[in-house]
Short mmCIF file of C-alpha atoms in Angstrom, two decimals:
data_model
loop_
_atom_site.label_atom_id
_atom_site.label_comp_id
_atom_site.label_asym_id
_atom_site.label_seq_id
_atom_site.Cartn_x
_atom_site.Cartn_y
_atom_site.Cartn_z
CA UNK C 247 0.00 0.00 0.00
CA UNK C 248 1.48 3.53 -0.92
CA UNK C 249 0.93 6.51 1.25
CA UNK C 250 -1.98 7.78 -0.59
CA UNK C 251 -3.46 4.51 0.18
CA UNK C 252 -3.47 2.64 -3.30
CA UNK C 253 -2.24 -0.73 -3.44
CA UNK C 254 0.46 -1.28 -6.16
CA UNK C 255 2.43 -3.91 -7.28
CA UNK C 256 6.46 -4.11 -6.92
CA UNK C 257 9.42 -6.28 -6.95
CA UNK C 258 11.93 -6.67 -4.34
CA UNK C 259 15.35 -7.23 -5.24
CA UNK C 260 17.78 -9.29 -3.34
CA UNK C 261 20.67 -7.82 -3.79
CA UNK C 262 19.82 -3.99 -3.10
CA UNK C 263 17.10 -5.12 -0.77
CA UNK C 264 15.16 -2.50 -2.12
CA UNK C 265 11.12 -2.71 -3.22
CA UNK C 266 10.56 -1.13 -6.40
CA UNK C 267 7.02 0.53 -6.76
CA UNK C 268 5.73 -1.10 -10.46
CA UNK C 269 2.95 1.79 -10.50
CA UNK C 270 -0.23 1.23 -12.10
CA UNK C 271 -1.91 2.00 -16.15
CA UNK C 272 -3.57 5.25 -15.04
CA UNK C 273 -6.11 3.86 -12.28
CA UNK C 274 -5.73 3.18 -8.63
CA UNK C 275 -4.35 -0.14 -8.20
CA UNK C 276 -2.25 -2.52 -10.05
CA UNK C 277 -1.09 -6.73 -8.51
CA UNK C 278 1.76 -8.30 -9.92
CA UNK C 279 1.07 -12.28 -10.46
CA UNK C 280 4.57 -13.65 -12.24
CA UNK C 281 7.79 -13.01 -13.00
CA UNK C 282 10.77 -14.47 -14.95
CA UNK C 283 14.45 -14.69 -14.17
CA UNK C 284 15.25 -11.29 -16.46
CA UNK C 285 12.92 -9.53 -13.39
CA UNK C 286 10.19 -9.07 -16.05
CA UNK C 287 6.96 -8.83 -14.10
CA UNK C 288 3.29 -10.00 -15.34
CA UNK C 289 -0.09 -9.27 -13.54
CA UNK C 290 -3.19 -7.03 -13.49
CA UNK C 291 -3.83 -3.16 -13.27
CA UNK C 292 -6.83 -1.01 -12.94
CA UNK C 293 -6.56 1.46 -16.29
CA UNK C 294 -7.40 5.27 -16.22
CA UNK C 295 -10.92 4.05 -17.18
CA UNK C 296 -11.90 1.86 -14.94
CA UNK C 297 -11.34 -1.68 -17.12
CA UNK C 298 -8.97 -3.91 -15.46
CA UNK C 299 -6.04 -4.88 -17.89
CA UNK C 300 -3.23 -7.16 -18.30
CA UNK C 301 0.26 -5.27 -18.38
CA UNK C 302 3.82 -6.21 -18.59
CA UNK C 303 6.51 -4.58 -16.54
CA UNK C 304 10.12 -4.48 -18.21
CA UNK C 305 12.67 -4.43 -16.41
CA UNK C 306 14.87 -3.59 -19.58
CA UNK C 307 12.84 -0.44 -20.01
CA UNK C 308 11.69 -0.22 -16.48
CA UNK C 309 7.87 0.59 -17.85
CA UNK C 310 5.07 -1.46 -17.61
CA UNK C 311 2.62 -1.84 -20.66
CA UNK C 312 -1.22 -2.51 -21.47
CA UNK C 313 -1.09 -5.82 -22.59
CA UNK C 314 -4.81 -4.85 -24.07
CA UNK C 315 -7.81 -7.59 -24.25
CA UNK C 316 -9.39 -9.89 -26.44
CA UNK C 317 -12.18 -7.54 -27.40
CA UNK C 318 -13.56 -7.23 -23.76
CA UNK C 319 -13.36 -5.37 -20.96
CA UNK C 320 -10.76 -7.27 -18.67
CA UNK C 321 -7.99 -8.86 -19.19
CA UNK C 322 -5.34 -10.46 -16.51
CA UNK C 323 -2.10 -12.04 -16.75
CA UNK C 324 -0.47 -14.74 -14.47
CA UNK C 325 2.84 -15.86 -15.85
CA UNK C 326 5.55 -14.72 -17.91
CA UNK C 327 9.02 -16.87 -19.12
CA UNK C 328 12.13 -16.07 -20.49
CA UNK C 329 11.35 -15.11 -23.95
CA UNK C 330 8.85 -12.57 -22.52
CA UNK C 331 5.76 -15.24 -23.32
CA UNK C 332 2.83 -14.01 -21.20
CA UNK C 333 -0.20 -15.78 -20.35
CA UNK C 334 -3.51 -15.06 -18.77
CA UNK C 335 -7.08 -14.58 -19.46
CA UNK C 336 -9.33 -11.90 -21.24
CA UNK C 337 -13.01 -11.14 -21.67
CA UNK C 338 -13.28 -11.67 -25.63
CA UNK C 339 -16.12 -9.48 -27.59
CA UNK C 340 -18.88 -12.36 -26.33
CA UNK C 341 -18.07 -11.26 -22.55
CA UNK C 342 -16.79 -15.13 -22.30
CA UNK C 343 -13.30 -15.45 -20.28
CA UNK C 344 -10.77 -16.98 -22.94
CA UNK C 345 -7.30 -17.96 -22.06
CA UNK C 346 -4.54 -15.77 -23.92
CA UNK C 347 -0.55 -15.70 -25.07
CA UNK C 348 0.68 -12.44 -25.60
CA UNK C 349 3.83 -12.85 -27.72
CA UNK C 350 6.07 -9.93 -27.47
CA UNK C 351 7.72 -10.83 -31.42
CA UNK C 352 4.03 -10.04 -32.57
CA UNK C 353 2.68 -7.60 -30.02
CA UNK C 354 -0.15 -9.48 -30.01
CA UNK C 355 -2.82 -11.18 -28.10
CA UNK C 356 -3.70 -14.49 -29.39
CA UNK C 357 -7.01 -16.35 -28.28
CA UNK C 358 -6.15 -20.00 -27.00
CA UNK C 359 -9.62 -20.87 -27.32
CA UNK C 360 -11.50 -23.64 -25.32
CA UNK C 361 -12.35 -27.57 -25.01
CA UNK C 362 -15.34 -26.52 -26.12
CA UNK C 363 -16.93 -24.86 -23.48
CA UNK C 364 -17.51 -21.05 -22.87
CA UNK C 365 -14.62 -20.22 -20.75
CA UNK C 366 -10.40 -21.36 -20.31
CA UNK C 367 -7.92 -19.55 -18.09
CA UNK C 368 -4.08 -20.33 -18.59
CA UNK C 369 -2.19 -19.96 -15.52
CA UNK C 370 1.64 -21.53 -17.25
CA UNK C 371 3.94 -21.08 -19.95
CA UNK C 372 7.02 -22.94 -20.59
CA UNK C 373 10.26 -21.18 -22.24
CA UNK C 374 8.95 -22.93 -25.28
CA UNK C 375 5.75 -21.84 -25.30
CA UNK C 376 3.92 -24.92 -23.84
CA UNK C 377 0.79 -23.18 -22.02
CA UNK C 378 -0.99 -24.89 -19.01
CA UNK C 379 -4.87 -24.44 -17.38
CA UNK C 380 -8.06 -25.36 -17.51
CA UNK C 381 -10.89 -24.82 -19.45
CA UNK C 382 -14.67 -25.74 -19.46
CA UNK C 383 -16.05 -28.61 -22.28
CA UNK C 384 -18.64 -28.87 -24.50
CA UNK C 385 -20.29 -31.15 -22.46
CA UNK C 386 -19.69 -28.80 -19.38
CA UNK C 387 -17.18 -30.34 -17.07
CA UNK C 388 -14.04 -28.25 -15.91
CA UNK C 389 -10.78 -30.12 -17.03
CA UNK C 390 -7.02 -29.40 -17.04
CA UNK C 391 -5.42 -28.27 -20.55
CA UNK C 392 -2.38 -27.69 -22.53
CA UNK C 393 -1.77 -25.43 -25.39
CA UNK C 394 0.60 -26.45 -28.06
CA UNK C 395 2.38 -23.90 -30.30
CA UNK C 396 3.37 -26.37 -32.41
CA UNK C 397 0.33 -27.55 -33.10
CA UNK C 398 -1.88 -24.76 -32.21
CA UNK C 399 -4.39 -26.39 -30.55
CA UNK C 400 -5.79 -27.15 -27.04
CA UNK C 401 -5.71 -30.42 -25.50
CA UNK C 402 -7.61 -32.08 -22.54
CA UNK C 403 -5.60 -34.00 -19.28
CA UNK C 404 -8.01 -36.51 -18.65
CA UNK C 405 -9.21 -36.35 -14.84
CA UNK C 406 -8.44 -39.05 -12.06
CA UNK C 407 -11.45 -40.00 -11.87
CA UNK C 408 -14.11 -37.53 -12.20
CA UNK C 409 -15.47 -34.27 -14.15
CA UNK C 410 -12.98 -31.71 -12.61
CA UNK C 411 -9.43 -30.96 -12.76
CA UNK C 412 -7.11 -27.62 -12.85
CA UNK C 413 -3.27 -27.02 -14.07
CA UNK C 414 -1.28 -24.37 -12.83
CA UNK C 415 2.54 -25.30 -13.75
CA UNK C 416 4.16 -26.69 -16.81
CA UNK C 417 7.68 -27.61 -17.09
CA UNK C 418 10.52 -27.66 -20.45
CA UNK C 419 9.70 -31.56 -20.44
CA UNK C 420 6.53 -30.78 -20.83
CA UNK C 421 4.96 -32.06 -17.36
CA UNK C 422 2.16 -30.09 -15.81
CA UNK C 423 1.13 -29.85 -12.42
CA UNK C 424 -2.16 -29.51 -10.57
CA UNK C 425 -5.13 -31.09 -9.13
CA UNK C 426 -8.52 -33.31 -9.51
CA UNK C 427 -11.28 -34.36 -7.38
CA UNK C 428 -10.86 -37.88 -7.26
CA UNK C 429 -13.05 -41.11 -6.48
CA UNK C 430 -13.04 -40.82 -2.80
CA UNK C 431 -14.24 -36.99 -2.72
CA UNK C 432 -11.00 -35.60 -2.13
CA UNK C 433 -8.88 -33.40 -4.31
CA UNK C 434 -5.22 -35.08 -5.13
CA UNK C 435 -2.52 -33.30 -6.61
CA UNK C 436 -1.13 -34.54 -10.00
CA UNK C 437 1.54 -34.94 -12.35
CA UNK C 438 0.58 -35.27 -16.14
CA UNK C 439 3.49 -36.21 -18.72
CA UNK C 440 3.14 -35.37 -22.44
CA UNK C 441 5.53 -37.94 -23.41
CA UNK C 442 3.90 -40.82 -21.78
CA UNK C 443 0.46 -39.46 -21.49
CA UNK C 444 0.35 -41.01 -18.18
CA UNK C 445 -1.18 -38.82 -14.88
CA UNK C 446 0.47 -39.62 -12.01
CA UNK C 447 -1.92 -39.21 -8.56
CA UNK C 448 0.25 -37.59 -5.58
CA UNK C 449 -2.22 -38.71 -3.06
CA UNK C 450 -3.60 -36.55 -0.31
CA UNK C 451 -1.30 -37.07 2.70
CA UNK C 452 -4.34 -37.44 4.70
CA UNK C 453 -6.29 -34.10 3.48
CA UNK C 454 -9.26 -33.13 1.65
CA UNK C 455 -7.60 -31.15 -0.66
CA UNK C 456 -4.00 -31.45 -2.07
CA UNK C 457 -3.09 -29.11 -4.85
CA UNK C 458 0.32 -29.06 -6.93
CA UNK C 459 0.95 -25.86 -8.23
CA UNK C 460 4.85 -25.48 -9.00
CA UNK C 461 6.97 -27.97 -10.92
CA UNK C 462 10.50 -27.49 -11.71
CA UNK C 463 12.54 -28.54 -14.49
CA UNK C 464 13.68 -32.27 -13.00
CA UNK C 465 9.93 -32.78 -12.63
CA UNK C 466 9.97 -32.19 -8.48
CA UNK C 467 6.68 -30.60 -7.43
CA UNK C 468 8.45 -27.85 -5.38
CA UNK C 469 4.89 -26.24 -4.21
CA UNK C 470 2.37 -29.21 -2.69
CA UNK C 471 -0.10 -27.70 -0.18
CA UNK C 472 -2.53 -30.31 2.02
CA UNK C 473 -5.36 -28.70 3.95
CA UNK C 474 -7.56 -30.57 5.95
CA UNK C 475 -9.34 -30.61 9.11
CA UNK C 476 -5.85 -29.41 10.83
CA UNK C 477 -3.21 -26.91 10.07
CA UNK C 478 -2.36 -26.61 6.37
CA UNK C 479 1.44 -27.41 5.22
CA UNK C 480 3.23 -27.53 2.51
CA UNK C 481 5.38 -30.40 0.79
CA UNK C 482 8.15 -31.68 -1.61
CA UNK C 483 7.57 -34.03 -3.99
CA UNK C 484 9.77 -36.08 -5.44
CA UNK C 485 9.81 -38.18 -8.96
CA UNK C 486 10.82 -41.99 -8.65
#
């Protein structure tokens, strides 16, 4: 929060221990969501107009820019990676939330589409362009996705065992992370790999809900959070 009471987002650097005010695209507040290992930072910011936008911050440039929309309002960004890749959502023409990469070769905002359904949200993008999320179907569930540049097209991560399942991480080996109500009622963390097309169940250590949400490049789920009926904690997991 600044001193004239706005809440904006920043970075905090490790070296100079300083935090960096990001400032906002005209309106009153602005959240930062992602950031890659150049210190470029993704997220959301209210505009001069009211509309809540994506925007990139630069740390080349030091500026942060209107990432735009899909036709829509709002728009909202939630990861970056090292070629400057964003990802996010947007409100397209229809008012339906549609799952975006902004590519910063083309300045543009390209519509990832859906499985079908009215709505996707990507929350994941590789450093070669491999985007993760979820989307709704035609027949209405809610299932986890990927979207592949080289092919352009969405694909569905089959559930555990039921209608519902999220992705928020996707790795260069093209793993994703994330979770899925399973057969017993409880949500388990998962590991999906592209090569094998196999999902791996993490289990619930005992909770109602388990959600994987970060995945790192050996394939080690480095952000596993159990809640239950006790305190909540997080946890490493490890491939075999």
């Amino acid at each position: 929060e600044t001193p004239n009471g706005e809440v904006h987002a920043f970075i905090w650097d490790r070296e100079s221990q300083d935090m960096r005010d990001l400032g906002t695209l005209g309106g009153m507040f602005s959240c930062a969501q992602g950031v890659n290992d150049r210190g470029d930072v993704v997220g959301f910011s209210e505009t001069k107009d009211g509309k809540v936008h994506a925007f990139l911050w630069s740390a080349e440039d030091e500026t942060m820019r209107d990432l735009g929309t899909l036709g829509g309002k709002n728009s909202r960004a939630a990861s970056v990676n090292a070629k400057g890749q964003v990802v996010g959502f947007s409100q397209t023409a229809d008012q339906e939330d549609h799952a975006f990469l902004w590519d910063p070769a083309s300045e543009t905002m390209k519509d990832l589409g859906t499985l079908g359904g009215d709505f996707s949200y990507a929350y994941a993008v590789s450093d070669d362009g491999v985007v993760a999320g979820h989307s709704q179907t035609d027949d209405g569930r809610v299932q986890a996705m990927t979207w592949d540049p080289q092919e352009n097209a969405v694909h569905r991560i089959e559930p555990l065992d039921s209608m519902v399942s999220y992705a928020f991480s996707v790795n260069a080996r093209g793993q994703v992370a994330g979770y899925s109500l399973a057969e017993d009622g409880a949500y388990h963390g998962f590991v999906w790999d592209k090569s094998t097309g196999e999902l791996k169940d993490l289990g619930t250590f005992d909770s109602q809900f388990a959600e994987a949400y970060s995945l790192n490049p050996q394939g080690q789920v480095i952000d596993y959070r159990a809640e239950g009926h006790g305190p909540n904690f997080g946890l490493r997991w490890n491939p075999r």
